[in-house]
């Protein structure tokens, strides 16, 4: 596969160079009742193969930061590079797989066709398309729903379809905005495991927004805690957990210790007295 | 007088039947969906007949439906020839050319925000040109035969279609577009895979509006010069001769053809935009 | 004063000068009449207006009135201010047309909307078919309101009135010797134009008849005044034109031409002219305007009282 | 600002094309006139030129090009001719004059506004009925569509006659025809708008047990506002066309329709074009005005 | 307060009578590619003052069952009564406060006006409206956002506004469809506590859909576990936890025991081998 050989040479180069490097990033939205500072002085380095989770109260700029990385939003200050280029150049190199906070399936395509969409655009052969669609449908446990239209599925099923769509092609960097928000714990655990396996296998770099502290701790090599008004990074927690993570790791003291630290960081961003 | 009273009794009855039908289980069946408007229409026709007879309205003002039907039946060859001239040659060809050109133009100007900003106001301006003014000019330019009628139709349908298509091409949500951006999809890829499908409800809106405009445009244009053939020619000539039954027979043809045309477009719409919420309920 | 509504056949112009003059000079007022003049236009069928009760009396061409009568609308001619017909066919001379039979295999512009009858009769008189260009037929176009088809050479000939469209062709820069005209009057197929018509049933009402007597008397006074003072009449017409489209030059010239057509009439219908019109129409070939001789389509009752 | 520049560029391009088009469009008439005036043109004689290509004639008689922009009765008047005529008939004439386009525009405008008011009112009422009553939805909507396939210009004279016979005259018959043309876009748009709330928004009210009335005022009506304005803009343009159509069978004594007709009747192309532009400018102003109202309303509703 | 005295007499009567009683409930959707059985033979009794959580894989019919209770969906078989009447009669008595899975705020109303909507409809006085809006805005920590329009808020803030809207008036029965799905753990904990307090204070009956097992256990008196294709109830777990529940209760063995049972029940509904 062309893509994979490319990835490997890239990996060799990236060992020294970080994948994402943000320096003093600012982003202010101009709204009709004044400016809203969504990101303020954000500094962050993400290395090749990192799994970085973003956690923080609602409205703290998690989505916004993900969008800046994917060149969907222009920062109003500071610099950011992705693979040593601007995010937009990286985008044009098809570096990203993005899972949005809402499913965003195209209503005129069936689930299978929705998943096939990026493959068509990136010029996969017919046979490869079929194969990938089948694989990822299975991955998210939606076999048999390929021929349904999006509105015939429940909210959680749609969300899984959109995850499948992002996994169907081999993007270097996977950006996921609360992908598992609408899913129950069991599916979530299952998909968490699958995601970890995929990550370990492919050495992708993953940016992941979540509201669940255990999920963040379980998945990440690094947890970024954010705080709102204005949105900024208050803490970056490196995880000492090994790359190999059975579900039971969640009961180990290290795990609980990190979760505690994240919770403390998170609480600092809130105004509740408890 | 009794006829007039009868007319109103019948009207009340028709409404009552429809109320029953519409609120009952029949309303969900195909037959029920068809029956209600048909009953409504038949009620109006019978009322028309009874009122015209009951009030002794002169035939040169408003002929009774039975007279119109009789004239319709005896003039089929004329009506057919007029229909072919006006609808097939004038309206349909103009419709195809106008809508086709509008969609192509929309695609062209869609690539440039500058053109879009510049052309749409001008387009709105041209769309407001009244047909009574443009028709004589186009007859002067394109001659008396169907070509000038087609030209009038092109002018009439071009801008509603253009405006709808351009609006439709912007009808994608930010997230849908962002998705394409993350794939670094090319212009034509996101055009065919996202913007065109998303635009379809609007394009069909334009096609439906244009379908009623096209026939009217072709008919009206014939008032301003035509060969001795065509629905508009027949209507204006027959009014002058006080053959109101013929006038109405042509109007019936126009209504049938127009409704069938509209219905056909609506059916294609249903098949193409089945996914849109307005088609799903 | 008694109210009278008069429906014209066409827009406000010197063609109807007599009535505007009668109005303006107070002739109607003298007869204790309150007359409303309703202008016509390309979309107005006077017969329909009178049938719908929109007018008491109307101006129309006799073929159209007789056709309506046969359709069941009993119209009666009560006066005929126009003695002769002003209709003609105007052709390009350079197209090679010299005599009526040269018309075959050419494209002709004709007015429809009830005004096609004289032309159809003439063609059937000549034995020319109107179904398309051929050695024995002509192609007929439904002419719009203006002379463009001739100027643009979309037609070789068009219908014109001596007092109106002909001069528009001339005004467009064409010189009279580039043209050749065929007057219906000269071809022996002239039909009566611009008569006054009312509904038959109304004539049974003495009050209505009396009103019409006074109306015709005043109108004829207006016509005679207009013939004698054409320029003043034209200016009166101009004052009454609400569309602001007419020009002084055109209306004065029109009044001059119209005066020639009304000159021979005192307002009473000449039965001989009527017979000639009916004969012309009855001979209208395969699709005649009227199929049987009309009965009671005219009366002298009004003019007899009005003019004596 | 950007938009203005864009519009000006497009207009400039159109004007250039327009001038260019005048030459082939008018060349035959111009050559005939020049020939009458004694000039030497190729080929000689109007019949010879009749079936020739206009472009060929322009190429062969390029000296005649300026004359194609100054004809008295052109097939296509040059832009400056139309502008001059517009200027002369608006600014240079007293607005009470019968030759003033402002006067005629006002006559048409009054019928347009009355017709628009009637049509919009009727359209909204029908839409409300259709949305709330199954019977109306099932029986009226198809016939509303049928009504728009009937060539109103053919019916207009009869409508006027019938109204006349029951004593309705003056501005009202015109307004009724204008209303006939404008009610349909309003019905279609409003039905769409009143039905635009999604299932969840409707369900919410259902859990409050809101009555139909409350559902209308608190949900359906506000949700329909963008649709309402879109269809009002189409409706007012249709109203204007309706008023102009309605002027023809009322004797066409005054109004833009009368100007159009008189221009057509006397072959005054320049007058037709200026009346046409007058009508389009009027429509543009009306639509623009509605746009302003729309902006203000939606802004107040927080939806812009 | 008129409402409260009413509630008390109602409570006396309801002690014997269940609030919701579903017997053999079936619901089949007719879709263009065949029928979908969303609910099959559902039997459930909810007593006055119960806090019932529904948990289950996505697409198992949780939303559908809530909608049936609120008379937003007609069952195709079986019977259901609410307060001894049909759901529709109960609806007409304004028995329900409903929080939808998506926020569903009206975009032309500010946040405060959105919350005021049910109050206007139910004919609260101006002064009472102001007061209630102020109270619930505070409850969900959105003071100062009353005059903003919905799209000016992030996803989580919108969801809180929609919760405030349902709490603004005194409905007997509160039905909440994943109300805290888009919120981070801290806010979620905070709102969980608030909800418990409200419930204890007012003796409301609450139906609550969630994907979080700890949340379900923490909040509920009874946990209904559902399973898909066709949607049915596989387990109903009564909670022995006391009504008074500090956050720390989540570390007690009882809590962990119940959570374990729920997890097992949930797992049974999935096809994963782990
Ligand atoms: N397009 C926009 N215009 C104006 N303000 C915006 C826009 N998008 C986001 N914001 C504001 O920027 C801030 C950050 O928003 P963002 O969506 O990044 O939050 P988030 O961390 O993703 O929250 P959540 O967890 O609720 O999704 C918020 O205050 C939001 O109101
Ligand atoms: N309007 C509808 N038409 C057809 N099928 C539907 C409809 N609504 C729901 N369904 C189907 O019914 C089943 C139950 O859906 P429901 O929304 O109740 O699931 P849920 O338990 O709420 O899931 P989630 O946790 O993902 O929200 C699903 O299979 C869904 O596809
Ligand atoms: C559409 C239409 N075209 C021609 C005439 C014929 N016509 C009758 S009177 C008159 C005035 C002559 O200048 C003319 C032209 C008409 N009535 N309607
Ligand atoms: Mg977000
Ligand atoms: Mg759900």
CSV table of C-alpha atoms in Angstrom, one decimal, chain C residues 5 10-11 13 38-44 48-49 52-54 92 94 145-148 151-154 156 164-165 168 171-175 178 238-247 250-251 254, chain D residues 25 32-33 36 45-47 50 72-75 98-99 103-104 153-154 156-158 161-162 164-166 169 245 248-255 258-259 261-269 271-272:
chain,number,residue,atom,x,y,z
C,5,UNK,CA,-71.6,54.5,-20.8
C,10,UNK,CA,-59.7,50.9,-29.3
C,11,UNK,CA,-57.6,53.2,-27.4
C,13,UNK,CA,-57.5,58.4,-30.5
C,38,UNK,CA,-64.5,53.9,-21.8
C,39,UNK,CA,-61.4,53.4,-23.9
C,40,UNK,CA,-60.8,50.0,-25.4
C,41,UNK,CA,-57.6,48.2,-26.2
C,42,UNK,CA,-56.1,45.1,-27.6
C,43,UNK,CA,-57.5,42.9,-24.8
C,44,UNK,CA,-61.0,44.3,-24.8
C,48,UNK,CA,-68.3,41.1,-24.1
C,49,UNK,CA,-68.3,44.3,-22.2
C,52,UNK,CA,-71.7,41.9,-19.1
C,53,UNK,CA,-73.6,45.1,-18.6
C,54,UNK,CA,-70.4,47.2,-18.5
C,92,UNK,CA,-43.7,46.3,-49.9
C,94,UNK,CA,-40.1,45.8,-53.9
C,145,UNK,CA,-50.6,45.9,-32.4
C,146,UNK,CA,-47.9,47.6,-34.5
C,147,UNK,CA,-46.3,47.8,-37.9
C,148,UNK,CA,-43.0,46.1,-36.9
C,151,UNK,CA,-40.7,47.1,-41.1
C,152,UNK,CA,-38.7,44.1,-40.0
C,153,UNK,CA,-39.8,42.3,-43.2
C,154,UNK,CA,-41.2,39.4,-41.2
C,156,UNK,CA,-44.7,41.1,-47.0
C,164,UNK,CA,-53.4,55.1,-38.4
C,165,UNK,CA,-51.0,52.3,-39.1
C,168,UNK,CA,-46.8,54.8,-38.7
C,171,UNK,CA,-43.3,57.9,-40.0
C,172,UNK,CA,-40.7,55.1,-39.7
C,173,UNK,CA,-39.0,56.6,-42.7
C,174,UNK,CA,-40.6,54.6,-45.5
C,175,UNK,CA,-41.6,56.7,-48.5
C,178,UNK,CA,-42.0,52.0,-51.6
C,238,UNK,CA,-55.1,64.5,-27.0
C,239,UNK,CA,-56.3,66.0,-23.8
C,240,UNK,CA,-58.4,62.9,-23.1
C,241,UNK,CA,-55.5,60.5,-23.6
C,242,UNK,CA,-54.6,59.4,-20.2
C,243,UNK,CA,-51.7,57.2,-21.4
C,244,UNK,CA,-49.7,60.1,-22.6
C,245,UNK,CA,-48.6,58.1,-25.6
C,246,UNK,CA,-50.3,60.0,-28.5
C,247,UNK,CA,-48.6,62.8,-30.4
C,250,UNK,CA,-50.2,61.9,-35.5
C,251,UNK,CA,-53.6,62.8,-34.1
C,254,UNK,CA,-55.5,60.9,-38.2
D,25,UNK,CA,-29.5,43.7,-34.2
D,32,UNK,CA,-32.2,50.8,-45.2
D,33,UNK,CA,-32.4,54.3,-43.7
D,36,UNK,CA,-32.9,56.1,-48.4
D,45,UNK,CA,-31.6,47.0,-51.9
D,46,UNK,CA,-33.4,45.9,-48.8
D,47,UNK,CA,-34.8,42.7,-50.3
D,50,UNK,CA,-33.2,40.5,-46.0
D,72,UNK,CA,-35.4,56.2,-33.7
D,73,UNK,CA,-37.1,52.8,-33.8
D,74,UNK,CA,-34.3,50.3,-33.1
D,75,UNK,CA,-34.8,46.6,-32.7
D,98,UNK,CA,-49.3,61.9,-18.3
D,99,UNK,CA,-46.0,61.6,-19.9
D,103,UNK,CA,-47.1,59.2,-12.6
D,104,UNK,CA,-47.6,55.9,-14.4
D,153,UNK,CA,-53.9,37.2,-19.0
D,154,UNK,CA,-56.6,35.3,-21.0
D,156,UNK,CA,-58.2,39.0,-17.1
D,157,UNK,CA,-60.6,40.7,-19.6
D,158,UNK,CA,-63.4,38.4,-18.5
D,161,UNK,CA,-66.1,42.4,-17.4
D,162,UNK,CA,-67.7,40.2,-14.7
D,164,UNK,CA,-67.7,45.5,-14.0
D,165,UNK,CA,-71.1,44.0,-14.3
D,166,UNK,CA,-71.4,43.7,-10.6
D,169,UNK,CA,-64.4,49.1,-11.0
D,245,UNK,CA,-51.4,42.6,-16.8
D,248,UNK,CA,-54.4,46.0,-20.3
D,249,UNK,CA,-58.1,45.1,-20.2
D,250,UNK,CA,-59.2,48.1,-18.2
D,251,UNK,CA,-58.6,50.3,-21.3
D,252,UNK,CA,-54.9,50.6,-20.5
D,253,UNK,CA,-55.4,54.3,-19.8
D,254,UNK,CA,-52.6,54.8,-17.3
D,255,UNK,CA,-49.9,52.8,-15.6
D,258,UNK,CA,-50.4,51.2,-20.5
D,259,UNK,CA,-47.0,52.7,-21.3
D,261,UNK,CA,-48.7,48.8,-24.6
D,262,UNK,CA,-48.8,52.2,-26.1
D,263,UNK,CA,-45.1,51.9,-26.8
D,264,UNK,CA,-45.7,48.6,-28.5
D,265,UNK,CA,-48.6,49.9,-30.4
D,266,UNK,CA,-46.6,52.7,-31.9
D,267,UNK,CA,-43.4,50.7,-32.3
D,268,UNK,CA,-41.7,53.0,-29.8
D,269,UNK,CA,-39.0,50.5,-28.7
D,271,UNK,CA,-40.4,53.8,-24.7
D,272,UNK,CA,-41.1,50.1,-24.2
